[in-house]
XYZ file of N, CA and C in Angstrom:
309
model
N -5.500 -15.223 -4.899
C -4.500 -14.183 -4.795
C -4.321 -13.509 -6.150
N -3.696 -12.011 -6.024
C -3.748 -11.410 -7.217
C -2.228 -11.104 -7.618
N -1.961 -11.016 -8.411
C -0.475 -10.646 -9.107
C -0.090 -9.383 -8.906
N 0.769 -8.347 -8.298
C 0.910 -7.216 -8.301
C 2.559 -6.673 -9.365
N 1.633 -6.016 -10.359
C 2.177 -6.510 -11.937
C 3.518 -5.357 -11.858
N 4.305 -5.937 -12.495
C 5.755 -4.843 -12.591
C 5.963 -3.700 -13.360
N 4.980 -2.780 -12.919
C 5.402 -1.804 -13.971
C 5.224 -0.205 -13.459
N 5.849 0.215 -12.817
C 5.706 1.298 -11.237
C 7.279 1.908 -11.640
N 7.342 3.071 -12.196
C 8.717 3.587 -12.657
C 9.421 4.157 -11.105
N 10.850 3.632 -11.135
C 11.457 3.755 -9.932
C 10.894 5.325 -9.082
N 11.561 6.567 -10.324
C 11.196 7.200 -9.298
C 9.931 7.617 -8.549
N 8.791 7.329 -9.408
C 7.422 7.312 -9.122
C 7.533 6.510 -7.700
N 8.253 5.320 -7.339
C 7.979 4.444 -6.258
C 8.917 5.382 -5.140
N 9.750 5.754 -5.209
C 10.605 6.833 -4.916
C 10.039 8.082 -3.935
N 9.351 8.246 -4.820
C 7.778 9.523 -4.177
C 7.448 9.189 -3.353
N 6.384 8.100 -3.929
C 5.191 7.685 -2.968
C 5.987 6.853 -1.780
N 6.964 6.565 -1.419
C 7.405 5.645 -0.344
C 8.150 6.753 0.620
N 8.958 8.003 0.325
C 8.662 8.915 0.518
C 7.751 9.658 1.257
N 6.700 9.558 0.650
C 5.134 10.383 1.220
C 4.568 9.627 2.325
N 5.266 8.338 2.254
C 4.408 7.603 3.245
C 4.953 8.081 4.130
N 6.312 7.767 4.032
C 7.079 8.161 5.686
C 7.083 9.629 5.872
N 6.753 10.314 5.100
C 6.058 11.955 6.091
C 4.872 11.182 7.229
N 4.114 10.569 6.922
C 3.165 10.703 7.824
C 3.471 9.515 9.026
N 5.253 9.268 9.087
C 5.755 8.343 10.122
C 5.319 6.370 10.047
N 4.963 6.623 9.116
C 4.853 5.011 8.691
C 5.974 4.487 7.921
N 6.311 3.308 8.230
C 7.721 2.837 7.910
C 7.656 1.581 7.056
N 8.057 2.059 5.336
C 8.320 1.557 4.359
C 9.853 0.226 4.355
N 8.866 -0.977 4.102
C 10.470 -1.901 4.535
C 10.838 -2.395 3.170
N 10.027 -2.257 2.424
C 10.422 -2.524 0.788
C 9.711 -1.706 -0.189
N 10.733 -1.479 -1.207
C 10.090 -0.284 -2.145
C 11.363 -1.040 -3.282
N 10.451 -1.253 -4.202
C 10.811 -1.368 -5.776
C 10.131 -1.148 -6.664
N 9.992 -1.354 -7.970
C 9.097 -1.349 -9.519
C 7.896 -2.337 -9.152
N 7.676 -3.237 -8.304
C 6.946 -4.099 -7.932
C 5.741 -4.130 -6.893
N 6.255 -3.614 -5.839
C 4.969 -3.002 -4.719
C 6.265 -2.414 -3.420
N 5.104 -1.576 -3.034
C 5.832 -0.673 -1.459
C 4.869 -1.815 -0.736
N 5.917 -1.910 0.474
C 5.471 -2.504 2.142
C 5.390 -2.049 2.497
N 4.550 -2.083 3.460
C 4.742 -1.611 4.775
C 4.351 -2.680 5.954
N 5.497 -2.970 7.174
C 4.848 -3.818 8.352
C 3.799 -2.732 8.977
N 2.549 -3.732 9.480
C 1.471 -3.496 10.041
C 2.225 -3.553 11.642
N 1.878 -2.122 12.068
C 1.505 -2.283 14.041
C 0.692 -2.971 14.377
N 0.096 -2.969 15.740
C -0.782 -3.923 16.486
C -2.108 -2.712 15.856
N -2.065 -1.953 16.305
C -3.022 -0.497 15.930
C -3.363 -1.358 14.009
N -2.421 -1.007 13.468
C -3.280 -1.033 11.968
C -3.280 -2.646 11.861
N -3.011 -3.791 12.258
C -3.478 -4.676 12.002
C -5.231 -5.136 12.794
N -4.948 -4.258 13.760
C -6.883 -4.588 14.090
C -7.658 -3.535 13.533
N -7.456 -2.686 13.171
C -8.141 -1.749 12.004
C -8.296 -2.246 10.397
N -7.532 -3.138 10.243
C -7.274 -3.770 8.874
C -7.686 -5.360 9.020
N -8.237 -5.383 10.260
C -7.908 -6.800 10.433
C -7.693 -7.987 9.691
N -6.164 -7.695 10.030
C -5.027 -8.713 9.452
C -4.325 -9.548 10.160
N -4.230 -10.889 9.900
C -3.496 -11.895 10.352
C -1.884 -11.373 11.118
N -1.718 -12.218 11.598
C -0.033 -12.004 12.223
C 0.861 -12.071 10.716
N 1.444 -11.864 10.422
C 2.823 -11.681 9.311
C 2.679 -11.072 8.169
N 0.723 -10.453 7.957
C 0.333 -9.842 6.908
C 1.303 -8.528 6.818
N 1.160 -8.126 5.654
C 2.103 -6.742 5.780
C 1.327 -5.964 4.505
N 0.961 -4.301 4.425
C 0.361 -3.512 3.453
C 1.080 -3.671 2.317
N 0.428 -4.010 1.632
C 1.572 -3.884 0.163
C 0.239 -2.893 -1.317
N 1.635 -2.057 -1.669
C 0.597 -1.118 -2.142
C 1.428 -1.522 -3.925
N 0.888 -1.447 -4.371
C 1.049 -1.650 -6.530
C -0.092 -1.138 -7.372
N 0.083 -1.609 -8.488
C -0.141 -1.769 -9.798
C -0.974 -2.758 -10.132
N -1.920 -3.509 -9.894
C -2.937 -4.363 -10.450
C -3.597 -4.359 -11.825
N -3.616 -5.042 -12.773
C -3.844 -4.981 -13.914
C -5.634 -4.745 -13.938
N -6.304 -4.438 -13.178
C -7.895 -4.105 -12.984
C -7.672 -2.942 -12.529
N -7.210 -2.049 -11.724
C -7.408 -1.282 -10.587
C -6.452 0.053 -11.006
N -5.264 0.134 -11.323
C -4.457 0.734 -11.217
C -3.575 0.704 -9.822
N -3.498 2.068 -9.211
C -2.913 2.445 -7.688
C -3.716 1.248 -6.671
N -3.335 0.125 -6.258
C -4.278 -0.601 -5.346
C -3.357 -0.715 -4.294
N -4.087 -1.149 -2.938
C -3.432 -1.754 -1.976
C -4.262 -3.278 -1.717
N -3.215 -3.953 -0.818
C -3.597 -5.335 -0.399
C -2.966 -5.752 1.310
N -3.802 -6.896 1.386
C -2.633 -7.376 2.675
C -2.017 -9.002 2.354
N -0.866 -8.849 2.648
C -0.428 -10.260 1.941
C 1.000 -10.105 2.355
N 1.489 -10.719 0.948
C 3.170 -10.365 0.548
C 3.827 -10.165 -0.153
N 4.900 -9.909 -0.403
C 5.669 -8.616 -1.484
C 4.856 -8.521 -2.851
N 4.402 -9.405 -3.696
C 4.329 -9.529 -4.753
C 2.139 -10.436 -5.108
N 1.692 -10.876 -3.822
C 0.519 -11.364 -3.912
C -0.137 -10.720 -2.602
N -0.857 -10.468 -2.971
C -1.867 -9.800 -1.800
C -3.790 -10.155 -2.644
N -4.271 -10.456 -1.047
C -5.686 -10.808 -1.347
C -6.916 -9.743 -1.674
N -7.813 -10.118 -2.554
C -8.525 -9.280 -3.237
C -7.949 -7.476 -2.847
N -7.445 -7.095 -3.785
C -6.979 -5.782 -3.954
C -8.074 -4.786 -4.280
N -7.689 -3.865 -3.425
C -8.663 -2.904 -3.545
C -8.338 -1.595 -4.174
N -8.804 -0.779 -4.627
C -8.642 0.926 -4.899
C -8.206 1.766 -4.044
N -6.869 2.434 -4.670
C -6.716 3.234 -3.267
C -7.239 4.928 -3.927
N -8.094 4.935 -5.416
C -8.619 5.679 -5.939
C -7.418 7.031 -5.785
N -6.450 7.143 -6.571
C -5.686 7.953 -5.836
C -4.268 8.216 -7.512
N -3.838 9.085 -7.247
C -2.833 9.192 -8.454
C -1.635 9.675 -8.172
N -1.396 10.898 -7.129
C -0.207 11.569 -7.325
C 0.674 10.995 -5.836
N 1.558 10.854 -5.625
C 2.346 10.290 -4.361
C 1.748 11.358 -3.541
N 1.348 11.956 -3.143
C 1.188 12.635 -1.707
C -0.628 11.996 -1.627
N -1.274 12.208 -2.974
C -2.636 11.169 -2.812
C -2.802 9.535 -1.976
N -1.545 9.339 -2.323
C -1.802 7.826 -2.221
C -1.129 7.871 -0.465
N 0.286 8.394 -0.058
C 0.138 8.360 1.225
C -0.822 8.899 1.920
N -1.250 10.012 1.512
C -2.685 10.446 2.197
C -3.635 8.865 2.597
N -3.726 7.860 1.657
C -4.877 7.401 1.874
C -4.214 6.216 2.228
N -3.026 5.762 1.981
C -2.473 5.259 3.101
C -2.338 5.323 4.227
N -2.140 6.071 4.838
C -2.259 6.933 6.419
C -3.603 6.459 6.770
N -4.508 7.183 5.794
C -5.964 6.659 6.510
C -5.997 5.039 6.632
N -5.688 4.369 5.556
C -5.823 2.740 5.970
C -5.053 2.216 7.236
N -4.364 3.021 7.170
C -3.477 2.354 8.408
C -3.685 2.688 9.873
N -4.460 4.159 10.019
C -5.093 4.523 10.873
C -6.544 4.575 11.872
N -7.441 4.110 10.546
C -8.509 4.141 10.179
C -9.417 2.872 9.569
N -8.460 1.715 8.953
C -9.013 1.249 8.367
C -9.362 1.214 6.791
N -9.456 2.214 6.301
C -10.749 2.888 5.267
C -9.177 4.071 4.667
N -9.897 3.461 3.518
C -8.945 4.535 2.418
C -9.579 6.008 2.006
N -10.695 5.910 2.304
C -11.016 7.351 1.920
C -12.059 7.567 3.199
């Protein structure tokens, strides 16, 4: 598991949790630490993820902007969500959650 490191300035998290829910996906935690999101039945077999996994998107000290599936604060091998400005990153949120696939 990877550490999802504290350093995500409020209103920056503010934005992007924000941007998510334009595209009707529903943010259940948002701090300096990582955004959630609970997985549907739809994005957990597109993501295929365990029962209680939940998206958690941060700050990884390799990666920058990453997402994972896990929990609030550890999520497994983190990936790139290659992405910078809050409407980037829900963009490619949406796709993971829809799709699978961040870009």
């Amino acid at each position: 598991m990877t550490s999802i490191v504290d350093e995500m300035p409020d209103t920056w998290v503010a934005q992007v949790a924000a941007a998510i829910e334009l595209f009707d996906h529903k943010v259940v935690d948002c701090h300096e630490s990582a955004i959630v999101i609970d997985l549907d039945l739809h994005a957990m077999r597109v993501l295929d993820a365990d029962p209680g996994e939940q998206l958690v998107i941060g700050w990884t000290e390799r990666h920058g902007v990453d997402w994972g599936l896990g929990a609030v604060d550890q999520v497994g091998d983190p990936q790139t969500l290659d992405a910078t400005t809050p409407l980037e990153i829900a963009a490619r949120v949406h796709l993971l959650l829809t799709t699978g696939k961040p870009a």
